[in-house]
Short mmCIF file of C-alpha atoms in Angstrom, two decimals:
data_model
loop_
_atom_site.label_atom_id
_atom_site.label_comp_id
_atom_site.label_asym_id
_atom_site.label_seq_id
_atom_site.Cartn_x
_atom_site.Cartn_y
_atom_site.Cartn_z
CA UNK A 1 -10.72 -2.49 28.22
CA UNK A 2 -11.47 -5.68 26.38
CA UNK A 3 -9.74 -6.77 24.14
CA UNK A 4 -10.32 -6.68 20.34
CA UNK A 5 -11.31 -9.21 17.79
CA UNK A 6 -10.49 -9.06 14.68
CA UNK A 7 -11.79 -11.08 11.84
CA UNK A 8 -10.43 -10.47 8.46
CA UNK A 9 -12.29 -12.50 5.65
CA UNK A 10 -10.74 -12.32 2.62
CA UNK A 11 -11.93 -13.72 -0.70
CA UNK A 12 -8.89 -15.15 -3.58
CA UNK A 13 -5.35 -16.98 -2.52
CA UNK A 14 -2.63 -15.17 -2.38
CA UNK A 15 0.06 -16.66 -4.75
CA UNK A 16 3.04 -15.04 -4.43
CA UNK A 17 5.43 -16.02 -1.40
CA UNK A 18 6.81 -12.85 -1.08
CA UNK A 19 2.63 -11.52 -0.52
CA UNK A 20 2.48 -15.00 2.35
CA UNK A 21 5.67 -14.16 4.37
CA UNK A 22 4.37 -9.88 4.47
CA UNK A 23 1.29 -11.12 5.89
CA UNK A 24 2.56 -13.47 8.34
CA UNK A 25 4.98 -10.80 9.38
CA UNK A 26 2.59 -7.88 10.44
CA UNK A 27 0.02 -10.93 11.23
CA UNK A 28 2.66 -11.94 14.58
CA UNK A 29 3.32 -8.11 15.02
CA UNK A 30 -0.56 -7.51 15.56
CA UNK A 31 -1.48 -10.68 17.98
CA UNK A 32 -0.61 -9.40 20.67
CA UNK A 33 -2.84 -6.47 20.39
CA UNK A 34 -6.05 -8.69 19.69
CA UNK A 35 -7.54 -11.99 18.40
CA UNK A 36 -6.94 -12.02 14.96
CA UNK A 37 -8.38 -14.54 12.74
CA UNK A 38 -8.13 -14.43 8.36
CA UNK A 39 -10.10 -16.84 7.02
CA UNK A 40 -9.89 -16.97 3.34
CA UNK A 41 -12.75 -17.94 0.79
CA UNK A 42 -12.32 -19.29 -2.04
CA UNK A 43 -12.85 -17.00 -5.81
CA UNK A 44 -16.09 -17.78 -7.81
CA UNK A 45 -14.59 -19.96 -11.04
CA UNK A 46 -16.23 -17.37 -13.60
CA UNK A 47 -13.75 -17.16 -16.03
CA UNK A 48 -13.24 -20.73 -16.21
CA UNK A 49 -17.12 -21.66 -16.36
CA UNK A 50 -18.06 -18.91 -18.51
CA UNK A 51 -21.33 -18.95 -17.43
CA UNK A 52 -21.12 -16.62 -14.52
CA UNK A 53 -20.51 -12.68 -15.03
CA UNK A 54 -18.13 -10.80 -13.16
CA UNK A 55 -21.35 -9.73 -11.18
CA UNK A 56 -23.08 -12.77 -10.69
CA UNK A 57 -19.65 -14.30 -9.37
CA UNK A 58 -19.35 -10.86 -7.14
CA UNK A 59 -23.03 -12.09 -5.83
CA UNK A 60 -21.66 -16.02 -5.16
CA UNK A 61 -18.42 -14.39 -3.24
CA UNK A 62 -20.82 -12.44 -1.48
CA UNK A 63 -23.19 -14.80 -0.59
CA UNK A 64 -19.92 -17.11 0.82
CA UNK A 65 -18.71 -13.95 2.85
CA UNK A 66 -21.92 -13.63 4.83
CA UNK A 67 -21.60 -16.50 5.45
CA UNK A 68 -18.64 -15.59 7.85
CA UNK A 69 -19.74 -12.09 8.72
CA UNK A 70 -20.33 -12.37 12.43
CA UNK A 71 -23.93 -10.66 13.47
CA UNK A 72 -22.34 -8.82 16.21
CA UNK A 73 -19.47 -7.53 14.50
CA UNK A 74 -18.86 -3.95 12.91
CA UNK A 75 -18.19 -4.47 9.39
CA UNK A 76 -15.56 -2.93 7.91
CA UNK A 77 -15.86 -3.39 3.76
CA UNK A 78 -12.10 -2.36 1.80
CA UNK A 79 -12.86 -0.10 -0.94
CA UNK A 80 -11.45 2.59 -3.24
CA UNK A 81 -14.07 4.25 -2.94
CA UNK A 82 -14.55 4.47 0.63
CA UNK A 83 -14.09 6.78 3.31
CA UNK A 84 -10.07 7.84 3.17
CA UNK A 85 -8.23 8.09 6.77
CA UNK A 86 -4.62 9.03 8.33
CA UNK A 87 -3.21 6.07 10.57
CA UNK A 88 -3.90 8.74 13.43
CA UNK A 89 -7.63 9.08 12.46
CA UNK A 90 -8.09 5.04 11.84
CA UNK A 91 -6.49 4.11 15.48
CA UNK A 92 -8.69 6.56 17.04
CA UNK A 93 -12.02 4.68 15.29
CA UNK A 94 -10.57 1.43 16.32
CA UNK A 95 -10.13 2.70 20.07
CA UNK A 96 -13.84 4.37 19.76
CA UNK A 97 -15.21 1.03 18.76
CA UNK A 98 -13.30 -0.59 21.72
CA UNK A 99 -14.87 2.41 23.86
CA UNK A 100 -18.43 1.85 23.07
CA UNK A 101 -18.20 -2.31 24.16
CA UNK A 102 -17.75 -3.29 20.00
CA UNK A 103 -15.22 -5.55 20.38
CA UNK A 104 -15.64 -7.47 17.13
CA UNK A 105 -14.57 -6.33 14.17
CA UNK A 106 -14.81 -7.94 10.45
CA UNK A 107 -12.53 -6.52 7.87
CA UNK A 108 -13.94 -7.92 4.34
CA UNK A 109 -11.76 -7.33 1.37
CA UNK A 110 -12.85 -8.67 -2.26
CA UNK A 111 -10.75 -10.83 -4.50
CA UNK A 112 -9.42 -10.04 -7.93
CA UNK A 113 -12.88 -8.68 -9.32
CA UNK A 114 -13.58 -6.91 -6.71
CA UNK A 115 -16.19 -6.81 -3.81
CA UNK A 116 -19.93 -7.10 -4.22
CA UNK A 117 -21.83 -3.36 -3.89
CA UNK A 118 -24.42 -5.13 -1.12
CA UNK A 119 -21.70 -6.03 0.67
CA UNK A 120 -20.15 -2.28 0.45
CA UNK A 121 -23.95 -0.74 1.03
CA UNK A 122 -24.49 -3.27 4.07
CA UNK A 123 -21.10 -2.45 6.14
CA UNK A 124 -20.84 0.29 8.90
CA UNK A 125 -17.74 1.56 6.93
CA UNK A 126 -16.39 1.77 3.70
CA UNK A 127 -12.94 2.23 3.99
CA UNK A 128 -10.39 3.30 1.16
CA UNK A 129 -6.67 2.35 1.94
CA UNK A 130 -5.87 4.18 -1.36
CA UNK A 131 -7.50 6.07 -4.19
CA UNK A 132 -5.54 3.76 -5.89
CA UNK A 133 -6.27 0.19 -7.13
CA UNK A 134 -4.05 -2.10 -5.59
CA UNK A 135 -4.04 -6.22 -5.63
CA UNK A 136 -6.14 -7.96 -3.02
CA UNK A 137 -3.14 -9.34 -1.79
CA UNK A 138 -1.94 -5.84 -0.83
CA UNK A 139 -4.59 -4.73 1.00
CA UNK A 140 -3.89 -7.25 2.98
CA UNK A 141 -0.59 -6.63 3.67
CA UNK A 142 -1.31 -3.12 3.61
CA UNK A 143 -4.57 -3.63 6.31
CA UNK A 144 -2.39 -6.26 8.33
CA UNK A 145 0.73 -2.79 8.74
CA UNK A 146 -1.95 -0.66 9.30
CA UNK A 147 -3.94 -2.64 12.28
CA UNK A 148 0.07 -3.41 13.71
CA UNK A 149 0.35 0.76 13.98
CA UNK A 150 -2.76 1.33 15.00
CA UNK A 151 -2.43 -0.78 18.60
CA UNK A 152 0.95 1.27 18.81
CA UNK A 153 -0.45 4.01 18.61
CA UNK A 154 -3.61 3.29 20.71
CA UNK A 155 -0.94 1.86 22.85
CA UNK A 156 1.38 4.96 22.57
CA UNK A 157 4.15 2.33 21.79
CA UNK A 158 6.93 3.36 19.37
CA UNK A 159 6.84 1.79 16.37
CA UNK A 160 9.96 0.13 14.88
CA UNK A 161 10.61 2.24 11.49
CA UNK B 1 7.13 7.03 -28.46
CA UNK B 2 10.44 7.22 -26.45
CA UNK B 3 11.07 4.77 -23.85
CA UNK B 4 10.37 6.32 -20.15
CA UNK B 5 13.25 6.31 -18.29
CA UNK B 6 12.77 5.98 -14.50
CA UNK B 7 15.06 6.14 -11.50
CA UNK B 8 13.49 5.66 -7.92
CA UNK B 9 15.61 7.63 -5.03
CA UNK B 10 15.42 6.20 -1.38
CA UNK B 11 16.64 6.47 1.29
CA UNK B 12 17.25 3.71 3.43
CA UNK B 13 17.59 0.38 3.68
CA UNK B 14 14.90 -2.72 3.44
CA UNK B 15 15.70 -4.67 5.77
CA UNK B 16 12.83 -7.43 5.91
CA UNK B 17 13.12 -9.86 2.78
CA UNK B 18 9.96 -10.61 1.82
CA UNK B 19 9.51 -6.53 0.99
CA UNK B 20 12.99 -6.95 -0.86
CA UNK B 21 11.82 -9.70 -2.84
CA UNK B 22 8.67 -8.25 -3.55
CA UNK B 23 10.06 -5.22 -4.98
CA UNK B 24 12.22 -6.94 -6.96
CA UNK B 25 9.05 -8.78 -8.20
CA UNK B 26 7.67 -5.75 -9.59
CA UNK B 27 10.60 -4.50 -10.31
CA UNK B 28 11.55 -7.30 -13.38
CA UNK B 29 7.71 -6.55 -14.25
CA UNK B 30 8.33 -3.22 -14.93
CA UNK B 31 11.32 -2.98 -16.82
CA UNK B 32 10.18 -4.47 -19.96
CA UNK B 33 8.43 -1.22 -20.58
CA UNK B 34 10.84 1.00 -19.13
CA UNK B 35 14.54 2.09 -18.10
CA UNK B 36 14.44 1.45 -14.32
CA UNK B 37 16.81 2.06 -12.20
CA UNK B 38 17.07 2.18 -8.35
CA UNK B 39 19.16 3.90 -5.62
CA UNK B 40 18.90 3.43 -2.61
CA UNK B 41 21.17 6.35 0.13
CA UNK B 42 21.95 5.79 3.24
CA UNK B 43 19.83 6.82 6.17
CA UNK B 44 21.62 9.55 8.37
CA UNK B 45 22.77 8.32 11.37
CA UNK B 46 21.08 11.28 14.01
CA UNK B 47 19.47 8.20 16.24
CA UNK B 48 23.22 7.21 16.56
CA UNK B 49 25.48 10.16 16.92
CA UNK B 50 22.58 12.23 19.20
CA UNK B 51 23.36 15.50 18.15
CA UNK B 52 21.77 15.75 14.73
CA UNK B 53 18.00 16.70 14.88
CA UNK B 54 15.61 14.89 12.92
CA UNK B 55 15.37 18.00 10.38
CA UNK B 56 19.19 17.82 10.54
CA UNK B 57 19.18 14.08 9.69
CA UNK B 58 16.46 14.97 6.67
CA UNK B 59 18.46 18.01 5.57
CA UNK B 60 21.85 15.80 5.53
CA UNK B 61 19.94 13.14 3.27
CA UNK B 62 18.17 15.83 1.35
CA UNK B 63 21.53 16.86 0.57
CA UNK B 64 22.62 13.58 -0.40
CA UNK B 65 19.10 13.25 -2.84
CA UNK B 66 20.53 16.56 -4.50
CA UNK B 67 23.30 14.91 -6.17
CA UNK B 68 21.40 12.22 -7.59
CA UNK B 69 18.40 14.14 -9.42
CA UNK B 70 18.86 14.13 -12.09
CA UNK B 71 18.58 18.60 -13.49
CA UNK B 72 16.61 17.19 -16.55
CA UNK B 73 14.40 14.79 -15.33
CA UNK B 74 10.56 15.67 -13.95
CA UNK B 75 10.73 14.98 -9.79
CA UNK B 76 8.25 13.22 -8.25
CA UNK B 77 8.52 13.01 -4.38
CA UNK B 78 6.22 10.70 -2.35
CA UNK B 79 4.89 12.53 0.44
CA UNK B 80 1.66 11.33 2.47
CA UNK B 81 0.23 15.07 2.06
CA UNK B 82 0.41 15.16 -1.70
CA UNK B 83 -2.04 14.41 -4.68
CA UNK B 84 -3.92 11.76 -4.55
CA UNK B 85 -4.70 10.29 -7.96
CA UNK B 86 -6.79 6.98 -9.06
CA UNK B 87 -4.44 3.95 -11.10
CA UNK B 88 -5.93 5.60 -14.23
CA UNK B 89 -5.00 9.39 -13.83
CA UNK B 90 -1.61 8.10 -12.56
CA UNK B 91 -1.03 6.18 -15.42
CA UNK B 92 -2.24 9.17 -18.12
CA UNK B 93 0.13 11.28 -16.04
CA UNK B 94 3.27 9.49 -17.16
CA UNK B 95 2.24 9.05 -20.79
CA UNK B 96 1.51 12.80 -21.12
CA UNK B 97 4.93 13.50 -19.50
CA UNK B 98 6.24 10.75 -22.67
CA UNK B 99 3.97 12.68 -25.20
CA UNK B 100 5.47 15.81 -24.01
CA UNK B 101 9.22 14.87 -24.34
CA UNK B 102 9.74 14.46 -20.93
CA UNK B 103 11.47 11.02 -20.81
CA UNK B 104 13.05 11.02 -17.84
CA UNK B 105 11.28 10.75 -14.19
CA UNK B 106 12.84 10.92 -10.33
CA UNK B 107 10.69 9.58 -7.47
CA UNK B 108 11.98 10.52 -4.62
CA UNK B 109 11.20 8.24 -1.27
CA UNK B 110 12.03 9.84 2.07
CA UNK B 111 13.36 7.35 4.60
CA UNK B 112 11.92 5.73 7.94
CA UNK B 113 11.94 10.10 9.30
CA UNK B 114 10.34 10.93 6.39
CA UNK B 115 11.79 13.43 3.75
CA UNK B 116 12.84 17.48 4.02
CA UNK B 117 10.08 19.99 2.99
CA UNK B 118 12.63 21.60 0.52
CA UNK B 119 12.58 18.49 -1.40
CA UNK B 120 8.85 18.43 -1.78
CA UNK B 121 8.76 22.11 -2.58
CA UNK B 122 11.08 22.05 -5.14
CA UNK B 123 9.49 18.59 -6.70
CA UNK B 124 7.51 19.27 -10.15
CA UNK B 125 4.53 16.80 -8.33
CA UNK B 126 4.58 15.42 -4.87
CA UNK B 127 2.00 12.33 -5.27
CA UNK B 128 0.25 10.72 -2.06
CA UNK B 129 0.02 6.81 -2.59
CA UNK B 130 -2.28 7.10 0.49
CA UNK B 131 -3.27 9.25 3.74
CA UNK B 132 -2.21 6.59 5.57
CA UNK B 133 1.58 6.86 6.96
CA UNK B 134 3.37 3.61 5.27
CA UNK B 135 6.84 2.25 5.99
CA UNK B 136 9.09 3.77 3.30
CA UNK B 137 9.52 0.30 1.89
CA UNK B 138 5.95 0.09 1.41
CA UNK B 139 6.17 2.92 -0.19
CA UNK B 140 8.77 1.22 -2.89
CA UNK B 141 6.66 -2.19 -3.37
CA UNK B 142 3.36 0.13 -3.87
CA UNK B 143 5.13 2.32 -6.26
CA UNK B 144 6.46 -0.39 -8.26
CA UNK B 145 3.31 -1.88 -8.27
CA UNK B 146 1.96 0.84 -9.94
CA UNK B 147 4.33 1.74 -12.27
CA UNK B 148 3.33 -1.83 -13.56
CA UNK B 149 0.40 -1.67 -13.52
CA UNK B 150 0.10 2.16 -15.45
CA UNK B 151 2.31 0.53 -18.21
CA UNK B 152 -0.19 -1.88 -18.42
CA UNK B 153 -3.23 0.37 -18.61
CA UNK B 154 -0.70 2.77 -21.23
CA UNK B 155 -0.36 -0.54 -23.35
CA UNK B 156 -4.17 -1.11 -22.99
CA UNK B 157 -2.72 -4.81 -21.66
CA UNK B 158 -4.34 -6.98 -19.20
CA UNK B 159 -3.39 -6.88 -15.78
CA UNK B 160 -2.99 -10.71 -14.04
CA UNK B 161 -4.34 -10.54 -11.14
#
């Protein structure tokens, strides 16, 4: 089976140390498993310019992410909203993906304002860690712990509680 | 209004310090608008000792949870199965539990083997942060995190982001 490759591009810093040393940690846990890359774009300045509305600064995010959005990859947009899963459920889509020769996967996951609804419309999946909101920053962390379980469970590995 | 008071129940230890810094990040957020205080119980040793069963091991600690709840307080255990609410309905949940006189609040968070079915029977709400399994101290930073953040939206204050 090939291996998988993972892109997750993320849009806002993360600030808090704490948030950095989470990320790295389930970040080394989940290389072996696949190529993972997290490239991070920066916000759109709207509350500092004034000039831009939440939306329009939604669209300029947007526009940077598709940038990076790789037009081979299965796109995978973090929402709310989206489409809930157990960590059994999301493993077996990742393995599926693997199984059909779609090695490339791009996570995207808005900033503090959110993510952009084309963005959300234009992705294969929608996917809701929570029905709650959480910070960017978590879902990242929260993304990173899930990918880590997913390859041990794919991998029928025990995972270190 | 009286002031909420909170006390968060877990079992076992976090061992990684960038999750024990980050709930104590939330943590000093949160206690401006509330009594918080944290326990944290020992896990039972069944991995150890070989002849306890898991359900033994969760029985033992669900024991141990027993003598800390608190017989006036409205329980809350975090199970994976629960309710699912948004940040909003979370955060109208606590202030009607305030409007209603019911100051005092026990989350309970089962350890890395989970927590005993009696426990979530006999809780007054068992809430599901996600359908996704998370570690149990994921569990604690997302909890925190949203205690803060339903103060906030109870205040009607901004949230940084």
């Amino acid at each position: 089976m090939p291996q998988i490759n993972i892109c997750i591009l993320a849009v806002g810093k993360i600030k808090e140390h704490f948030y950095q040393t989470g990320i790295a940690h389930y970040s080394i846990r989940v290389k072996p498993y696949c190529n993972l890359k997290i490239t991070e774009l920066p916000e759109a300045k709207w509350k500092n310019k004034g000039r831009f509305s939440v939306k329009n600064a939604l669209q300029e995010e947007a526009a940077a992410l598709g940038r990076y959005i790789r037009e081979d990859a299965h796109v995978v947009a973090l929402a709310a909203e989206g489409r809930q899963m157990n960590s059994e459920d999301f493993a077996f889509y990742l393995e599926r993906l693997l199984i059909a020769g779609q090695p490339k996967v791009d996570f995207i996951i808005g900033g503090p304002s959110g993510l952009d609804e084309g963005i959300k419309k234009k992705a294969d999946l929608c996917l809701s860690l929570s029905s709650l909101t959480f910070p960017h920053r978590m879902v990242r962390l929260v993304l990173l712990e899930q990918l880590y379980r997913s390859f041990k469970i794919i991998r029928g590995e025990p995972y270190h509680k």
